[in-house]
CSV table of N, CA and C in Angstrom, one decimal:
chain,number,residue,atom,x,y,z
A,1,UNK,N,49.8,6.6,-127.7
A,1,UNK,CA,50.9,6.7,-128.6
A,1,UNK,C,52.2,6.8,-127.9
A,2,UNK,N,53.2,6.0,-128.4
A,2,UNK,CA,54.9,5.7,-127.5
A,2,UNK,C,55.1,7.4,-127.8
A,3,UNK,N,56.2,7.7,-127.0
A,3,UNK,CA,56.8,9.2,-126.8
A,3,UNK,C,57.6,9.0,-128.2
A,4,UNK,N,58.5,8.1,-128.9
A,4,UNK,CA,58.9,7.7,-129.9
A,4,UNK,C,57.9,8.5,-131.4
A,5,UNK,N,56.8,7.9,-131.2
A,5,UNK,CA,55.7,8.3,-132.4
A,5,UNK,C,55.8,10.0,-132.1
A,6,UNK,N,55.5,10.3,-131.0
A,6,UNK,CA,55.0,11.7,-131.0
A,6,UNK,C,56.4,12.2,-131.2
A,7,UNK,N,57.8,11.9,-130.6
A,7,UNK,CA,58.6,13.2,-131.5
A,7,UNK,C,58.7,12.5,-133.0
A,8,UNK,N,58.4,11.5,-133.4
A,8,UNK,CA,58.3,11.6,-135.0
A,8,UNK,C,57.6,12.4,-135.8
A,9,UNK,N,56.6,12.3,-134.8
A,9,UNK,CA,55.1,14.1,-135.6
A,9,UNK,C,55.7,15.2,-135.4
A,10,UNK,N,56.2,15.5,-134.0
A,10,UNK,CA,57.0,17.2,-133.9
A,10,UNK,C,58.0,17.0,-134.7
A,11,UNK,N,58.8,15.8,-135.1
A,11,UNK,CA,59.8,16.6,-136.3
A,11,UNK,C,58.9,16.6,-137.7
A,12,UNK,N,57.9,15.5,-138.1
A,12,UNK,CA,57.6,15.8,-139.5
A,12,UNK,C,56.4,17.2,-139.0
A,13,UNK,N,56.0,17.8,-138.2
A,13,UNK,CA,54.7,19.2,-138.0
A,13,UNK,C,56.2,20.4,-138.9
A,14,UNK,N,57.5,20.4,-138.0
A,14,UNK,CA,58.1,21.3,-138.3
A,14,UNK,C,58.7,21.4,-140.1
A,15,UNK,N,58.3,20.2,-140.9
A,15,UNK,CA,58.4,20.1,-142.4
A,15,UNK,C,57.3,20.7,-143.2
A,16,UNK,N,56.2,20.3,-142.4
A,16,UNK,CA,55.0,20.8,-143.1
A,16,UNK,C,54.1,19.6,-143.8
A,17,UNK,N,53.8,19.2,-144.7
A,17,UNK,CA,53.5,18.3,-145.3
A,17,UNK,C,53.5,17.0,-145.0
A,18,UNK,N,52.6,16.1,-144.3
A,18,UNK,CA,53.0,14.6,-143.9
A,18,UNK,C,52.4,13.8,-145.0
A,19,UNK,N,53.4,13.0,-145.9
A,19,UNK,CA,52.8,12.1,-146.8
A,19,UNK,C,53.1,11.0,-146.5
A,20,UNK,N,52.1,9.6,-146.6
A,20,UNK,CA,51.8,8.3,-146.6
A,20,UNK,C,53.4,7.7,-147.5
A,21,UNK,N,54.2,7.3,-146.7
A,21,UNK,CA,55.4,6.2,-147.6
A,21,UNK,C,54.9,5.0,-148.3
A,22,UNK,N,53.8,4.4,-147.8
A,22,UNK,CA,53.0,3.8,-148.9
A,22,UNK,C,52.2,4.0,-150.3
A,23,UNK,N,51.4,4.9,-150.0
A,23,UNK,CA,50.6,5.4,-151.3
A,23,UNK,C,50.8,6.9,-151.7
A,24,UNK,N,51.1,7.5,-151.1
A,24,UNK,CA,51.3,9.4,-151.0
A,24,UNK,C,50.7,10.3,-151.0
A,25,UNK,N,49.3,9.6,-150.2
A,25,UNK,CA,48.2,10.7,-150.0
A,25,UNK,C,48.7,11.4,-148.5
A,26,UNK,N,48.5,12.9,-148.6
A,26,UNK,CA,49.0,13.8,-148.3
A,26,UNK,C,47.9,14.4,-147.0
A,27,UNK,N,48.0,14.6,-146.1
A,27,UNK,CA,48.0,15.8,-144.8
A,27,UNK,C,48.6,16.7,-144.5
A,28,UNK,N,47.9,18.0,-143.9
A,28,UNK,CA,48.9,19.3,-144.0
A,28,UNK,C,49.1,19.2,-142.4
A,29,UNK,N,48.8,18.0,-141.5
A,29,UNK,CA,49.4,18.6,-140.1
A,29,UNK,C,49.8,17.5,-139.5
A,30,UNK,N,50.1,17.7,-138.6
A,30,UNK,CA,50.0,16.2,-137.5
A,30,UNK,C,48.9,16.3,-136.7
A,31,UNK,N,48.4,17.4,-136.7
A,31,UNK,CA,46.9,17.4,-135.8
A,31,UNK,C,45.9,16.3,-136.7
A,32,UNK,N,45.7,16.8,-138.2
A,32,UNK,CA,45.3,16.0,-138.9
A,32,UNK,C,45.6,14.4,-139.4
A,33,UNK,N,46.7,14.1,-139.0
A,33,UNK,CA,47.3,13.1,-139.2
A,33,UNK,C,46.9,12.0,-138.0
A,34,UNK,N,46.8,12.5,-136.9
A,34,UNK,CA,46.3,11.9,-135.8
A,34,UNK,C,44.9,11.6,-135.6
A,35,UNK,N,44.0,12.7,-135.9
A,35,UNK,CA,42.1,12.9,-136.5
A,35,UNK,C,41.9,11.9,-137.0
A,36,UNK,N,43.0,11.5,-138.0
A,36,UNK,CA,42.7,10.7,-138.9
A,36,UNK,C,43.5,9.2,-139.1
A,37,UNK,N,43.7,9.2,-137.8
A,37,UNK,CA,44.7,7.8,-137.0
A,37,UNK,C,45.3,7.2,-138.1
A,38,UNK,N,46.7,7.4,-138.5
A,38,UNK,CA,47.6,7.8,-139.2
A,38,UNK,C,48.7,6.9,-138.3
A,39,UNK,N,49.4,6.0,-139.0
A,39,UNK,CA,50.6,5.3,-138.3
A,39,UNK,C,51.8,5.9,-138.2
A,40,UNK,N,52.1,6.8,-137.2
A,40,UNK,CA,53.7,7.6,-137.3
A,40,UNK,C,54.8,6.7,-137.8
A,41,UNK,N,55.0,5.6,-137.7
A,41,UNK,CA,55.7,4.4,-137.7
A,41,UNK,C,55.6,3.1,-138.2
A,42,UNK,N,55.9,2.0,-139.2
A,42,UNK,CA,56.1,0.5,-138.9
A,42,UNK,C,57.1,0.2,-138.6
A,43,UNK,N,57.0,-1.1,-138.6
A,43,UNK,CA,58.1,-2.2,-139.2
A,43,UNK,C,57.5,-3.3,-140.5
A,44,UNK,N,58.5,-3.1,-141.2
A,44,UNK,CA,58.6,-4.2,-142.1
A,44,UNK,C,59.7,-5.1,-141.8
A,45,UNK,N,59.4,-6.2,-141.2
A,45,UNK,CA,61.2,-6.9,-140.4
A,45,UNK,C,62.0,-6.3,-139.4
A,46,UNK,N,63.2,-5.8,-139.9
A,46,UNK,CA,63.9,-5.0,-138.4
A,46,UNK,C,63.5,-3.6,-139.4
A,47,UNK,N,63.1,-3.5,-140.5
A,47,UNK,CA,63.5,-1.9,-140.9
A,47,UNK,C,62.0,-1.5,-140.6
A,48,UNK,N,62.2,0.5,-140.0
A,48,UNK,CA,61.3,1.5,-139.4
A,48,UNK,C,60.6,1.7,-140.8
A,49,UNK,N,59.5,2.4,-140.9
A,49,UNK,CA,59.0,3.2,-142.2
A,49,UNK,C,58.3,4.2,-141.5
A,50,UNK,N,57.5,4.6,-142.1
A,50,UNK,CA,56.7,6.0,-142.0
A,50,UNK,C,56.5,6.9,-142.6
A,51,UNK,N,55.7,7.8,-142.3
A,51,UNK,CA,54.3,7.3,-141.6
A,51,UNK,C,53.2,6.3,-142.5
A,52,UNK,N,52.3,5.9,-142.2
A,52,UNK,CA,51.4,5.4,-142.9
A,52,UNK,C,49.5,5.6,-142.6
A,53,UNK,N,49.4,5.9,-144.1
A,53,UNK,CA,47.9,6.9,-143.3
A,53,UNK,C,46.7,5.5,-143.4
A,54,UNK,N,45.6,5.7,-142.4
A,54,UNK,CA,44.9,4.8,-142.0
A,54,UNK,C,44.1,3.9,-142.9
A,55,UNK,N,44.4,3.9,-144.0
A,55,UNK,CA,43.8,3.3,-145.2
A,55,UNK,C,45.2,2.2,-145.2
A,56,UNK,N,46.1,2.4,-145.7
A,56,UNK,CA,47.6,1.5,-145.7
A,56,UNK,C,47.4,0.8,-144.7
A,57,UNK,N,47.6,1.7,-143.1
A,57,UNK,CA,47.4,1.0,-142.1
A,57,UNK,C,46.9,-0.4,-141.8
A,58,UNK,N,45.4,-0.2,-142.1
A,58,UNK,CA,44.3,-1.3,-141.8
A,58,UNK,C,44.2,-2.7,-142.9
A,59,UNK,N,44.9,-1.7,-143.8
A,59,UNK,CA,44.7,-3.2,-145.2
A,59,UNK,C,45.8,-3.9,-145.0
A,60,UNK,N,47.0,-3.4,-144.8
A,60,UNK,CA,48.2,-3.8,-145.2
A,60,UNK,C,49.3,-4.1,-143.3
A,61,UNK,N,48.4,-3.7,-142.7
A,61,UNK,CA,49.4,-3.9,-141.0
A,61,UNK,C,48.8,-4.4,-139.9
A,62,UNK,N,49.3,-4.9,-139.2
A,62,UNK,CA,48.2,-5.6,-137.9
A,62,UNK,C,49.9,-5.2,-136.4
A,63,UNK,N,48.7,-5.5,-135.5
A,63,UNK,CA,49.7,-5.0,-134.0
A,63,UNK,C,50.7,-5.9,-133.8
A,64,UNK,N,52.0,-5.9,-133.6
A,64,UNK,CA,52.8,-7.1,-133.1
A,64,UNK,C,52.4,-7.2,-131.8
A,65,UNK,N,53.4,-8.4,-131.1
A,65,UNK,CA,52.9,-8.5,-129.2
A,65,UNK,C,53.9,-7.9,-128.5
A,66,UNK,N,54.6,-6.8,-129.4
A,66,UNK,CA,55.1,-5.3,-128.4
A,66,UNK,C,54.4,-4.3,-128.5
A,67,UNK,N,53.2,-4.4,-129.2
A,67,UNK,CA,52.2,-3.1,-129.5
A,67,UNK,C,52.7,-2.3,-130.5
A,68,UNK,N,53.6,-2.6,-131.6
A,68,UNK,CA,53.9,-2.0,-132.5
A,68,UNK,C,53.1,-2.4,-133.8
A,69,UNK,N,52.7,-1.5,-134.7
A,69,UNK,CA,52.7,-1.8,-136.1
A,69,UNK,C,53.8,-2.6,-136.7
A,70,UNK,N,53.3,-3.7,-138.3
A,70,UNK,CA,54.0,-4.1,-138.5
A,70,UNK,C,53.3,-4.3,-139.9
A,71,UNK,N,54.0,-4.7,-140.9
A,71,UNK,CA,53.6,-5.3,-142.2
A,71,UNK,C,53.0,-6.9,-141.9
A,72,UNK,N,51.9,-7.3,-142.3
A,72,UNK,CA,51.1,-8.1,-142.1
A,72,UNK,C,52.1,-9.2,-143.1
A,73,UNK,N,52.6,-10.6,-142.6
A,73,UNK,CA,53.2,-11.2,-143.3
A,73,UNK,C,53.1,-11.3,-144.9
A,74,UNK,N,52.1,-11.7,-145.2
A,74,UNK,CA,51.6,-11.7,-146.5
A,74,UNK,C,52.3,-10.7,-147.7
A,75,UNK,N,52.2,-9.5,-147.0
A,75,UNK,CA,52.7,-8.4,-147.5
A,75,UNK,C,54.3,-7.9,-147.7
A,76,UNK,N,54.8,-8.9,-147.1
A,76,UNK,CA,56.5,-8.2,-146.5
A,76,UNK,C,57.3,-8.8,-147.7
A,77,UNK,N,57.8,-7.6,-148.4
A,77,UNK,CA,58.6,-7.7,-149.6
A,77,UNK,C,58.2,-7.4,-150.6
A,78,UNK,N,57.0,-6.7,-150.9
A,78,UNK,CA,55.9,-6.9,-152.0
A,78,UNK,C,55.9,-5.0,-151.9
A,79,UNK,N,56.0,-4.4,-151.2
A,79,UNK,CA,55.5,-2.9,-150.6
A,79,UNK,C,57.0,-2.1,-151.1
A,80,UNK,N,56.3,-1.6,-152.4
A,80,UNK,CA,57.6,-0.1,-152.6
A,80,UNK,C,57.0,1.1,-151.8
A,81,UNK,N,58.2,1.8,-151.2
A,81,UNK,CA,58.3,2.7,-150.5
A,81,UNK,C,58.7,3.6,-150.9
A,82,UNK,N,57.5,4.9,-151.2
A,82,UNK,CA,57.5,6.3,-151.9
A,82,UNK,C,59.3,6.4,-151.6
A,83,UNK,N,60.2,6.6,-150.6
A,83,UNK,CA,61.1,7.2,-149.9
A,83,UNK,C,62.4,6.2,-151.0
A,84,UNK,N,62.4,5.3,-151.3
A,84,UNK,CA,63.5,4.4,-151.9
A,84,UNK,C,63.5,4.2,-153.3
A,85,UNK,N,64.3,4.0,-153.5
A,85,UNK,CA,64.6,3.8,-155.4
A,85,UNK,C,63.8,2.5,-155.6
A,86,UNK,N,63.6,3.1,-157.0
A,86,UNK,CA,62.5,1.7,-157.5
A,86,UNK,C,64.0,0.7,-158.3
A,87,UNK,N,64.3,-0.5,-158.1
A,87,UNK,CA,64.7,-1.3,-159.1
A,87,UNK,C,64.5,-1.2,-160.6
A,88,UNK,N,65.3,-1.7,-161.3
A,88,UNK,CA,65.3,-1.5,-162.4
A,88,UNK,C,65.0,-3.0,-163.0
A,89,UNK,N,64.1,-3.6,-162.7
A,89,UNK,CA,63.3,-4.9,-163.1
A,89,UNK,C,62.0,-5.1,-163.9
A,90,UNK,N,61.8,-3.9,-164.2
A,90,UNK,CA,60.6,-3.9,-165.4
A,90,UNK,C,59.6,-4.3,-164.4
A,91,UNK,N,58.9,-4.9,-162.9
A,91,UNK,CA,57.7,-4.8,-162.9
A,91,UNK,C,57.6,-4.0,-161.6
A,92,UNK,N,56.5,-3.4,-161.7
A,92,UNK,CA,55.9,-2.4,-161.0
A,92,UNK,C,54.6,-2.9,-160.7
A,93,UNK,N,54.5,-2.3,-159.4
A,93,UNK,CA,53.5,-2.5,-158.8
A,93,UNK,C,53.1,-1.3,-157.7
A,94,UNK,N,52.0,0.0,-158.3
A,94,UNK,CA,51.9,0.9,-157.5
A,94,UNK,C,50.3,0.6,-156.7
A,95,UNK,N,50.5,1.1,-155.4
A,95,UNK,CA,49.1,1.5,-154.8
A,95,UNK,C,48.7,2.9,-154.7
A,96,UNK,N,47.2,3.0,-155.0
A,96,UNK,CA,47.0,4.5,-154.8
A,96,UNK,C,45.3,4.6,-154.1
A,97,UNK,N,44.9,5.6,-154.0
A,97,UNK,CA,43.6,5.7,-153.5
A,97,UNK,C,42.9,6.8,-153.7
A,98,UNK,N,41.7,7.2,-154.6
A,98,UNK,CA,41.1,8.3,-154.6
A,98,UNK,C,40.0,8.6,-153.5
A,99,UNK,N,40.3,10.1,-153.2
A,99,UNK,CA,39.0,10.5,-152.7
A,99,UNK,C,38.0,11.7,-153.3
A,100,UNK,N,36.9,11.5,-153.3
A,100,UNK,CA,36.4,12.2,-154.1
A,100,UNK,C,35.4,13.5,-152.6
């Protein structure tokens, strides 16, 4: 993990709560965030996100050829992000995931 990722976990450890910008399933640590290989970071184009937990990760990201996460082309533009206002266009489109 870049030194970049890991102070993104020491600042979200000291919030408490790490939730998925994708879907908003929730972890209470970075210890657990990591257990459970957890993307501190993407890119969607030039813009950062984060974090993204390993379910988002694997469906929706693949490695660029700087070793970064990134939104799998297919996907780019299509992905509302828990963190940003939703438009006011009447169609929605949420992802979610249960665990039982």
């Amino acid at each position: 993990m870049t030194q970049e990722a890991m102070a993104w976990f020491e600042e979200e450890d000291e919030i408490g709560v790490i939730r998925c910008s994708i879907c908003g399933v929730a972890v209470d640590s970075v210890e657990e965030a990591l257990d459970c290989e957890w993307a501190p970071f993407f890119y969607e184009g030039n813009d950062q996100h984060g974090p993204a937990c390993a379910g988002c990760s694997s469906a929706l990201m693949k490695m660029d050829e700087f070793g970064e996460m990134e939104i799998k082309e297919e996907y780019r533009g299509k992905i509302h992000y828990l963190d940003e206002p939703l438009e006011d266009d009447g169609d929605y489109v949420f992802m979610g995931a249960i665990y039982n």
